mmCIF file of C-alpha atoms in Angstrom:
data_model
loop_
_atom_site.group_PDB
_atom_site.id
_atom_site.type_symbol
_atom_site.label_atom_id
_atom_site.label_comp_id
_atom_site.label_asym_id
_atom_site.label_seq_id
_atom_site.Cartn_x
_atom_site.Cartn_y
_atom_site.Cartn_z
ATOM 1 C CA UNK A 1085 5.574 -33.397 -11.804
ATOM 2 C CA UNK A 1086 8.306 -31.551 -9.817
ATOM 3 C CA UNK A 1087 9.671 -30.168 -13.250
ATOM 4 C CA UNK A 1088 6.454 -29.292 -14.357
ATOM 5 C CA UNK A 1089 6.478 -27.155 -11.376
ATOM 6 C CA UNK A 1090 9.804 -25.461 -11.283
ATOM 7 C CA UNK A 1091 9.857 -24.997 -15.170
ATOM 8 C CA UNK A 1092 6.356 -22.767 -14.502
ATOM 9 C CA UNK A 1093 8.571 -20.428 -11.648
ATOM 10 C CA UNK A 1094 8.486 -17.244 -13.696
ATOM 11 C CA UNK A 1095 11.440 -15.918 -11.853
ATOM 12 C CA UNK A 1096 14.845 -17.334 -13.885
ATOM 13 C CA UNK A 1097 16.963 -17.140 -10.697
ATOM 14 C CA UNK A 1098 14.838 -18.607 -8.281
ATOM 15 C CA UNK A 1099 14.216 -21.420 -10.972
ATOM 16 C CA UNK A 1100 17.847 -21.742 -11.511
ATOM 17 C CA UNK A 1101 18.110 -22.241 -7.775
ATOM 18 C CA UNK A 1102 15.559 -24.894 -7.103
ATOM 19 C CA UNK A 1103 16.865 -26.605 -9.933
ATOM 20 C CA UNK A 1104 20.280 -26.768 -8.735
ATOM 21 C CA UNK A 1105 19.185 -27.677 -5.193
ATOM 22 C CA UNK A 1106 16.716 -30.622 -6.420
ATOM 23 C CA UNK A 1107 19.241 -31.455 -9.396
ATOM 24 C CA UNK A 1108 16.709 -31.434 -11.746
ATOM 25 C CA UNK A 1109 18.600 -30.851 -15.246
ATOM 26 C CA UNK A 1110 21.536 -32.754 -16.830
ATOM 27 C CA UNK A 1111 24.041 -30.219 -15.734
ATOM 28 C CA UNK A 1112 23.358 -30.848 -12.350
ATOM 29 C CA UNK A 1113 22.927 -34.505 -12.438
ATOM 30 C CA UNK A 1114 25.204 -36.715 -9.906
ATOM 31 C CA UNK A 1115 26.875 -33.665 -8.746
ATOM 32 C CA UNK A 1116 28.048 -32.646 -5.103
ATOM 33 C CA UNK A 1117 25.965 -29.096 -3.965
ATOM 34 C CA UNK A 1118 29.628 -27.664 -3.793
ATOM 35 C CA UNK A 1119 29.866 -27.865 -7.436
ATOM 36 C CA UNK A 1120 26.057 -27.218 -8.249
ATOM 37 C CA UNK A 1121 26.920 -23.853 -6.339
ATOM 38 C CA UNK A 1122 29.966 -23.543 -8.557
ATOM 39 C CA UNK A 1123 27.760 -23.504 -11.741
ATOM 40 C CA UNK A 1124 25.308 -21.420 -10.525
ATOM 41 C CA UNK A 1125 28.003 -18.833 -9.656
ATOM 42 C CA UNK A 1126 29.117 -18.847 -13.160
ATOM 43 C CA UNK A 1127 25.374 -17.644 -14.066
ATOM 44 C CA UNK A 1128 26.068 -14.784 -11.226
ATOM 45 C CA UNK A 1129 23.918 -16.558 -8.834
ATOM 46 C CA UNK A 1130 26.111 -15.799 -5.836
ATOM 47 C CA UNK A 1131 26.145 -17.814 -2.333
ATOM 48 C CA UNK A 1132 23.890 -15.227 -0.519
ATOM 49 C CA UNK A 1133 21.621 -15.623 -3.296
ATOM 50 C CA UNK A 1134 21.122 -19.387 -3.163
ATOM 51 C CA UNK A 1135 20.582 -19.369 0.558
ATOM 52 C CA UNK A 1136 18.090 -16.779 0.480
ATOM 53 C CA UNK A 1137 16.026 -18.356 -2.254
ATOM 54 C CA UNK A 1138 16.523 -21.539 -1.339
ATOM 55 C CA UNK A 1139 13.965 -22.042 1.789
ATOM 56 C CA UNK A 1140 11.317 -20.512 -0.782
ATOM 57 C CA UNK A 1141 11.624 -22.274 -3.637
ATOM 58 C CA UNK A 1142 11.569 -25.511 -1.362
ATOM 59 C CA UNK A 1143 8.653 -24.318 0.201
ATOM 60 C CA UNK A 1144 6.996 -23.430 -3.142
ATOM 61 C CA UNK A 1145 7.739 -26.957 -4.896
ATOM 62 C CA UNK A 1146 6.703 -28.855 -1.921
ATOM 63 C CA UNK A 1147 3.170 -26.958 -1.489
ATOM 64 C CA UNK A 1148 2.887 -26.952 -5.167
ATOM 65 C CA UNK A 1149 3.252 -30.913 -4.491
ATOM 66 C CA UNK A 1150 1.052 -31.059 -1.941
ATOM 67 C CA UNK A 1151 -1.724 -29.395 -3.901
ATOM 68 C CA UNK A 1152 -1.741 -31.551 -6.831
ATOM 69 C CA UNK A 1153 -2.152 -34.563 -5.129
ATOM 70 C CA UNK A 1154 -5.061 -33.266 -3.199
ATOM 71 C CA UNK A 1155 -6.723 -31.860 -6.534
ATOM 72 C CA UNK A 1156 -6.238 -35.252 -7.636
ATOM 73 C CA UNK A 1157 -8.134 -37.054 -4.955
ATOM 74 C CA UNK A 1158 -10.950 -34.654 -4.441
ATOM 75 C CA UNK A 1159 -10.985 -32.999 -8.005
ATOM 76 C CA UNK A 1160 -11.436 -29.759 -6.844
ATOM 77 C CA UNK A 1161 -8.776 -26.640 -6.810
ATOM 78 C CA UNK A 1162 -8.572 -24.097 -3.912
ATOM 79 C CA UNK A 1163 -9.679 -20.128 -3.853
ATOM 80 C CA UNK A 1164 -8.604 -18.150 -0.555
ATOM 81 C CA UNK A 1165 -10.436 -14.806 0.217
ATOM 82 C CA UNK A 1166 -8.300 -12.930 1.424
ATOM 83 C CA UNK A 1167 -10.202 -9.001 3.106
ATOM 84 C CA UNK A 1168 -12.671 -7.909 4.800
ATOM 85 C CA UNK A 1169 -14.880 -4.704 4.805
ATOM 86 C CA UNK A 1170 -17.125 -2.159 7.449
ATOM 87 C CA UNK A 1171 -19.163 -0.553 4.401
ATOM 88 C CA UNK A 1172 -22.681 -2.639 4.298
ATOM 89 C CA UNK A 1173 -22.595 -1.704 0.575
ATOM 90 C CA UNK A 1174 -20.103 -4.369 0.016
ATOM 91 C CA UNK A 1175 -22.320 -6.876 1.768
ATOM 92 C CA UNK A 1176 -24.149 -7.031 -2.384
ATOM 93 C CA UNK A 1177 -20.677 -7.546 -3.774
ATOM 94 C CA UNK A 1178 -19.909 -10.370 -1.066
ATOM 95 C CA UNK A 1179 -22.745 -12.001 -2.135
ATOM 96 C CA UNK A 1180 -22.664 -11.797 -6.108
ATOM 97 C CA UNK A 1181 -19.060 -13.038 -5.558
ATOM 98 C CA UNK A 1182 -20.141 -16.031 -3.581
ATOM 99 C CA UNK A 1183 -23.083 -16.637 -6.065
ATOM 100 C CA UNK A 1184 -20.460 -16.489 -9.056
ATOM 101 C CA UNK A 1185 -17.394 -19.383 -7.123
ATOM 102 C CA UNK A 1186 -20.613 -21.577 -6.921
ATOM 103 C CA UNK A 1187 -19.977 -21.973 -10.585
ATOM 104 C CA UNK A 1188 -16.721 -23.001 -10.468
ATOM 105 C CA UNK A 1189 -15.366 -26.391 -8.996
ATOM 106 C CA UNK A 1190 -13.727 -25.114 -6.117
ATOM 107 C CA UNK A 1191 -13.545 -25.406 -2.525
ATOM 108 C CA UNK A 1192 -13.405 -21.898 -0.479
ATOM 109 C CA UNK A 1193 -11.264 -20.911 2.261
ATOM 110 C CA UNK A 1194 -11.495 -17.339 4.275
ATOM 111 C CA UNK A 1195 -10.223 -16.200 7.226
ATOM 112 C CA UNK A 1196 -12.450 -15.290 10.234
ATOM 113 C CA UNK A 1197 -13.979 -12.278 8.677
ATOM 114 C CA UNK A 1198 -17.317 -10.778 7.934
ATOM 115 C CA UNK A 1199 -16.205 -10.989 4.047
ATOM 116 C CA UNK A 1200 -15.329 -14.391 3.963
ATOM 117 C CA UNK A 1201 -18.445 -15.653 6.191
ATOM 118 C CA UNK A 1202 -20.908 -13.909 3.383
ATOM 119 C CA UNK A 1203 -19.267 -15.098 0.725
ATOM 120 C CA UNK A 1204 -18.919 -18.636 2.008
ATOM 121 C CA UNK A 1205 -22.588 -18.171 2.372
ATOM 122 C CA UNK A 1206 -23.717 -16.921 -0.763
ATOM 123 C CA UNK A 1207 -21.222 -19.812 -2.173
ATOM 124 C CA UNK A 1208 -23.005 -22.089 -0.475
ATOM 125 C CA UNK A 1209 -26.711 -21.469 -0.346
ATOM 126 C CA UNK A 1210 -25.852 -21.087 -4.331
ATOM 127 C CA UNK A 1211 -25.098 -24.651 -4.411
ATOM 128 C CA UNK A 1212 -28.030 -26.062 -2.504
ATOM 129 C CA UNK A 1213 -30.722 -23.790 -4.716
ATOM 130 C CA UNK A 1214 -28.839 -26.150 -7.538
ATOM 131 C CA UNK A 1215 -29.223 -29.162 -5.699
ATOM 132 C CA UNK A 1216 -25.621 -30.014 -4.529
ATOM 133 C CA UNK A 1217 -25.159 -31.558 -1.172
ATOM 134 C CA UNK A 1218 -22.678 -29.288 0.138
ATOM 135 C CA UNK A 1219 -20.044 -31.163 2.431
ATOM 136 C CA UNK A 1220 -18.326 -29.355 5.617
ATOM 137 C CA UNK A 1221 -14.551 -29.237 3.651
ATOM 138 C CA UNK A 1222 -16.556 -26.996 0.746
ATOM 139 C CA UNK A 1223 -15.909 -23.756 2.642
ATOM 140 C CA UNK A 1224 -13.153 -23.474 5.470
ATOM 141 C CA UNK A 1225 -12.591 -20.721 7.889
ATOM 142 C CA UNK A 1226 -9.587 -19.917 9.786
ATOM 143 C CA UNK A 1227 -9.283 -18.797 13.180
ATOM 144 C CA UNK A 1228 -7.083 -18.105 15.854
ATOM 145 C CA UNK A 1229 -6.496 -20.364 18.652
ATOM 146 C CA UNK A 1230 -8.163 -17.595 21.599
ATOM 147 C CA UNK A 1231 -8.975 -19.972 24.946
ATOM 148 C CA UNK A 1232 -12.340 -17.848 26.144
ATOM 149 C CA UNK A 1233 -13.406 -16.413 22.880
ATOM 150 C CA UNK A 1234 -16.912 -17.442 21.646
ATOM 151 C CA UNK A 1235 -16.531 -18.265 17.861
ATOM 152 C CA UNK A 1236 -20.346 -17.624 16.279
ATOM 153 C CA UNK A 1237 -20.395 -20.470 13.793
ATOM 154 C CA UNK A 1238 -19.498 -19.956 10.232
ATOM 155 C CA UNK A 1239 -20.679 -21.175 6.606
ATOM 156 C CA UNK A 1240 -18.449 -24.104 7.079
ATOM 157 C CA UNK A 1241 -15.908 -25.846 8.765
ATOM 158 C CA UNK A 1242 -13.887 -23.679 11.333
ATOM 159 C CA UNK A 1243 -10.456 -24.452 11.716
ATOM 160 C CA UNK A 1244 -8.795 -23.281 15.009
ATOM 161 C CA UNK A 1245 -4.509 -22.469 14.258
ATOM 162 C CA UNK A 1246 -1.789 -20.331 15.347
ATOM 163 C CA UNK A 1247 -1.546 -17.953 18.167
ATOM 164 C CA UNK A 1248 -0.631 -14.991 16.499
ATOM 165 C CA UNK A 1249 -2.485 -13.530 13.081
ATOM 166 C CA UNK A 1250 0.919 -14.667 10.860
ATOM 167 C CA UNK A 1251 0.847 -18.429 11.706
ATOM 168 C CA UNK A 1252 -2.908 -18.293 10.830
ATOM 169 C CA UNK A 1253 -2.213 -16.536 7.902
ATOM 170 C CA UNK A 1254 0.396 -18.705 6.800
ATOM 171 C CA UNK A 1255 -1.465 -22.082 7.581
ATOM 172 C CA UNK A 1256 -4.827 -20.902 6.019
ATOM 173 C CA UNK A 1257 -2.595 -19.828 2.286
ATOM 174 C CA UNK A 1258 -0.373 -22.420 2.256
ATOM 175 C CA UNK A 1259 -2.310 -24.899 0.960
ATOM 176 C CA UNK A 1260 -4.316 -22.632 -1.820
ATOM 177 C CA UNK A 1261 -3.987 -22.082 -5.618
ATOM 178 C CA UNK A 1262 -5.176 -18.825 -6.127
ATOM 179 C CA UNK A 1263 -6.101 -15.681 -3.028
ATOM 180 C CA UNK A 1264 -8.651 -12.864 -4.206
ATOM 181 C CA UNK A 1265 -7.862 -9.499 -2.333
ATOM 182 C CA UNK A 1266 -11.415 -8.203 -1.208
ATOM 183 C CA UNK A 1267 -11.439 -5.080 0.190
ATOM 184 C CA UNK A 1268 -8.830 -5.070 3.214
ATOM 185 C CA UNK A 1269 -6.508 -3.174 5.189
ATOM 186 C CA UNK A 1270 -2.420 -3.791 6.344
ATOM 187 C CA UNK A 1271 -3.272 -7.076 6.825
ATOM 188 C CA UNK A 1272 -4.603 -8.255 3.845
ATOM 189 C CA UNK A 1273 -1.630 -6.652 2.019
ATOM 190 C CA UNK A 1274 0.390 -8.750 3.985
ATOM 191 C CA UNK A 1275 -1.779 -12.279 3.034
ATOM 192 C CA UNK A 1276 -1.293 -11.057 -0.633
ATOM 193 C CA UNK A 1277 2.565 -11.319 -0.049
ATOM 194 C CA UNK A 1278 2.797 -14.202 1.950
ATOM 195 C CA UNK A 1279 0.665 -15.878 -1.355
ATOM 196 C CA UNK A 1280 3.257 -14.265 -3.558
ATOM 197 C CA UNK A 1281 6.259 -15.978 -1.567
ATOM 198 C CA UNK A 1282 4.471 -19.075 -1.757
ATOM 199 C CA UNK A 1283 4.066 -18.954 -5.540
ATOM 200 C CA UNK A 1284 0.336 -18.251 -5.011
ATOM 201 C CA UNK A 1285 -1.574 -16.285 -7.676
ATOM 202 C CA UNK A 1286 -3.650 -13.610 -6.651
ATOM 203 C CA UNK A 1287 -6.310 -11.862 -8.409
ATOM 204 C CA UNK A 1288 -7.424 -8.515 -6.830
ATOM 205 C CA UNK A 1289 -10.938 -7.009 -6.570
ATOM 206 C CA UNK A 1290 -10.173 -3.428 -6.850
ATOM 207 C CA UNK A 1291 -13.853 -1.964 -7.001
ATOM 208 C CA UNK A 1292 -14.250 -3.498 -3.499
ATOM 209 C CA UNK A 1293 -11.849 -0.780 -2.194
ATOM 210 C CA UNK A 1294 -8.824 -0.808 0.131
ATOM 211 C CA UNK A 1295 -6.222 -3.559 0.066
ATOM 212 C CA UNK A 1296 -7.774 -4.841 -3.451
ATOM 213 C CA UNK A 1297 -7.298 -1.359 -4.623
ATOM 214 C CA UNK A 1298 -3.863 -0.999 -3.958
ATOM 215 C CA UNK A 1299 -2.832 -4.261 -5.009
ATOM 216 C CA UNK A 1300 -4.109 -3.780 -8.551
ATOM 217 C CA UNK A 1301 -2.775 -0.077 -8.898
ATOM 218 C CA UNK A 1302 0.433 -1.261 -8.483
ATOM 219 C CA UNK A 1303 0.710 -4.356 -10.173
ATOM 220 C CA UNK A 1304 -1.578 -2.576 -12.818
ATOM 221 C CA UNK A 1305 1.455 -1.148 -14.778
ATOM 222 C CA UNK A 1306 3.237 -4.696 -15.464
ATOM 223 C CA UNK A 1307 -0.349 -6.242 -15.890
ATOM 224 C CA UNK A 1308 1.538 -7.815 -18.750
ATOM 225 C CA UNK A 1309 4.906 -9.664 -16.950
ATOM 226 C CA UNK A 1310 2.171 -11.591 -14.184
ATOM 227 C CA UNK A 1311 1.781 -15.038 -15.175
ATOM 228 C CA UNK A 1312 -1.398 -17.173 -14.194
ATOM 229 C CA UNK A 1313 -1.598 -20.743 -14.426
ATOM 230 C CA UNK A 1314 1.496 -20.321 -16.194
ATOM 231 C CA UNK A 1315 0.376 -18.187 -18.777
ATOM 232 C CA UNK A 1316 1.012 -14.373 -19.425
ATOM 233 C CA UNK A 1317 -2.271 -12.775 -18.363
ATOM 234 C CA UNK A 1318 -3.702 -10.319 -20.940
ATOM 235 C CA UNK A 1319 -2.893 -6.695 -20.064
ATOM 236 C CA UNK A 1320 -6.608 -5.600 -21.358
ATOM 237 C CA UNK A 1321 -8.734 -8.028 -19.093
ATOM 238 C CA UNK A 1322 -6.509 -6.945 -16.139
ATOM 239 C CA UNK A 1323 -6.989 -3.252 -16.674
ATOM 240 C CA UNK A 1324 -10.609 -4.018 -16.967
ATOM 241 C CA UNK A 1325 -10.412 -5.548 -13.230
ATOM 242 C CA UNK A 1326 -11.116 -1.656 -12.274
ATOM 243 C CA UNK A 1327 -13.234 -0.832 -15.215
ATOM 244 C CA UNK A 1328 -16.232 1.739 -13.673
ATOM 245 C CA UNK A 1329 -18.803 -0.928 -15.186
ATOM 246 C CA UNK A 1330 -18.723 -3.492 -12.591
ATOM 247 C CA UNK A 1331 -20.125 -6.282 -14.476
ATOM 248 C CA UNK A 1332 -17.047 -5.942 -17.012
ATOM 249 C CA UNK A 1333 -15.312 -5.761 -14.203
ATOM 250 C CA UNK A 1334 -16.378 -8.918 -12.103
ATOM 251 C CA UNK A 1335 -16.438 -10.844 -15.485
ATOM 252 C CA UNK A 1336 -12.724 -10.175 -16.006
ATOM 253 C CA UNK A 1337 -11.818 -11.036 -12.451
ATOM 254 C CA UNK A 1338 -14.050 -14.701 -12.747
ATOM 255 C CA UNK A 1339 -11.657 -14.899 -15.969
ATOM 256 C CA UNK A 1340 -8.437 -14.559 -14.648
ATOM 257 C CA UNK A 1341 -9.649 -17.026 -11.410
ATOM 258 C CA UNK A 1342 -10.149 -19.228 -13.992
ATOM 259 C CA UNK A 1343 -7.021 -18.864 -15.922
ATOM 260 C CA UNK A 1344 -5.026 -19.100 -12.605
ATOM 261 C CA UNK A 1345 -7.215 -22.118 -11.396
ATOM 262 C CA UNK A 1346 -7.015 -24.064 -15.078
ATOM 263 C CA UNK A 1347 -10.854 -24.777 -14.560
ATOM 264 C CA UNK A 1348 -14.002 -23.954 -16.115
ATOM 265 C CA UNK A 1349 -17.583 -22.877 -14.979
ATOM 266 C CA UNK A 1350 -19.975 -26.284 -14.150
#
């Protein structure tokens, strides 16, 4: 499993690294790290190189790990919503977005935001109108741990974590497969590169506005070099992520959830 994983790392030198540090191919094999650095030098992989990479590709493998043995035992994948949004407009999208992750077999987490409360909800109230018992680890909201500060109660379980908005943020992606950027501001830009450190896909909303937006404008032009669920994503369905008909573009961002998720409506 652990070369499944490092053989999908679409960057060559980080995948060089981790397999040098977790000795993975024959050239590595029963080899000291002195000389494992030795070959990677020859590749141009220098010593600065390997220690910067190195916490992240460990980091990557192990959550990597840790997510496919809890797919395993509860057979369902992880989507993080990662936004939020003022505009009551939005409140419609929240809610056909919600309505369409009821189709899929995932579980939901969100931070403690107004976006991620009404989607958990539409997720969820989705679900019951089909007659699934919905259990409290379906939808899971993070918050910070504020002594005082009334919490009104969610769509699902709330998880209290971290003192500061980063060690929430980092605790509530690390454990995810794939983050879609809803709307948002600085700090969902900074969720969406946390995921990207972690080796998390993420699938933008751009016709929800602000983070989203910006995210897919400028990953837009190398639409073709992003890889989900370790396959090259199709530069046409990405495009169509901002496409001014917004079922065309909802349906391509439910396909490339899927693609990164490896799963398929129920």
């Amino acid at each position: 499993m652990t070369k499944l994983i490092v053989a999908a790392i679409p960057d060559r030198t980080e995948r060089r690294v981790a397999e040098a540090v977790l000795a993975l191919t024959k050239e590595f094999h029963g080899k000291p790290v002195v000389k494992r650095k030795d070959i990677l030098l020859e590749e141009r992989i220098t010593e600065d190189v390997y220690k910067d990479r190195r916490p992240r590709v460990l980091h990557h493998v192990g959550c990597s790990l840790a997510r496919q043995f809890r797919d395993r035992s509860t057979g369902l994948t992880s989507l993080c919503v990662a936004g939020n949004y003022r505009d009551p407009a939005l409140d419609v999208e929240a809610d056909l977005f919600g309505q369409g992750l009821a189709e899929l077999p995932i579980r939901l987490v969100s931070g403690y935001t107004a976006a991620g409360q009404r989607i958990g909800r539409a997720m969820v109230t989705a679900l019951e109108d089909k007659g699934v018992i919905v259990d409290e680890d379906r939808v899971t909201e993070y918050a910070r741990e504020v002594k005082h500060r009334w919490t009104p109660p969610g769509a699902g379980r709330l998880i209290r974590v971290g003192r500061t908005q980063e060690q929430k943020r980092h605790r509530m992606l690390r454990d995810c497969d794939v983050v879609a950027l809803f709307g948002g501001g600085a700090g969902t830009a900074k969720e969406a590169r946390i995921a990207e450190d972690y080796g998390i896909a993420v699938v933008p909303l751009p016709w929800t506005g602000g983070a989203a937006h910006q995210y897919w404008q400028a990953m837009l032009p190398r639409a073709g070099s992003i890889v989900l669920g370790r396959y090259p994503v199709d530069p046409m369905v990405y495009a169509a992520l901002g496409d001014p008909d917004l079922d065309l573009a909802r349906r391509a961002a439910f396909a490339l959830i899927q693609q990164a998720l490896g799963v398929a409506a129920v």
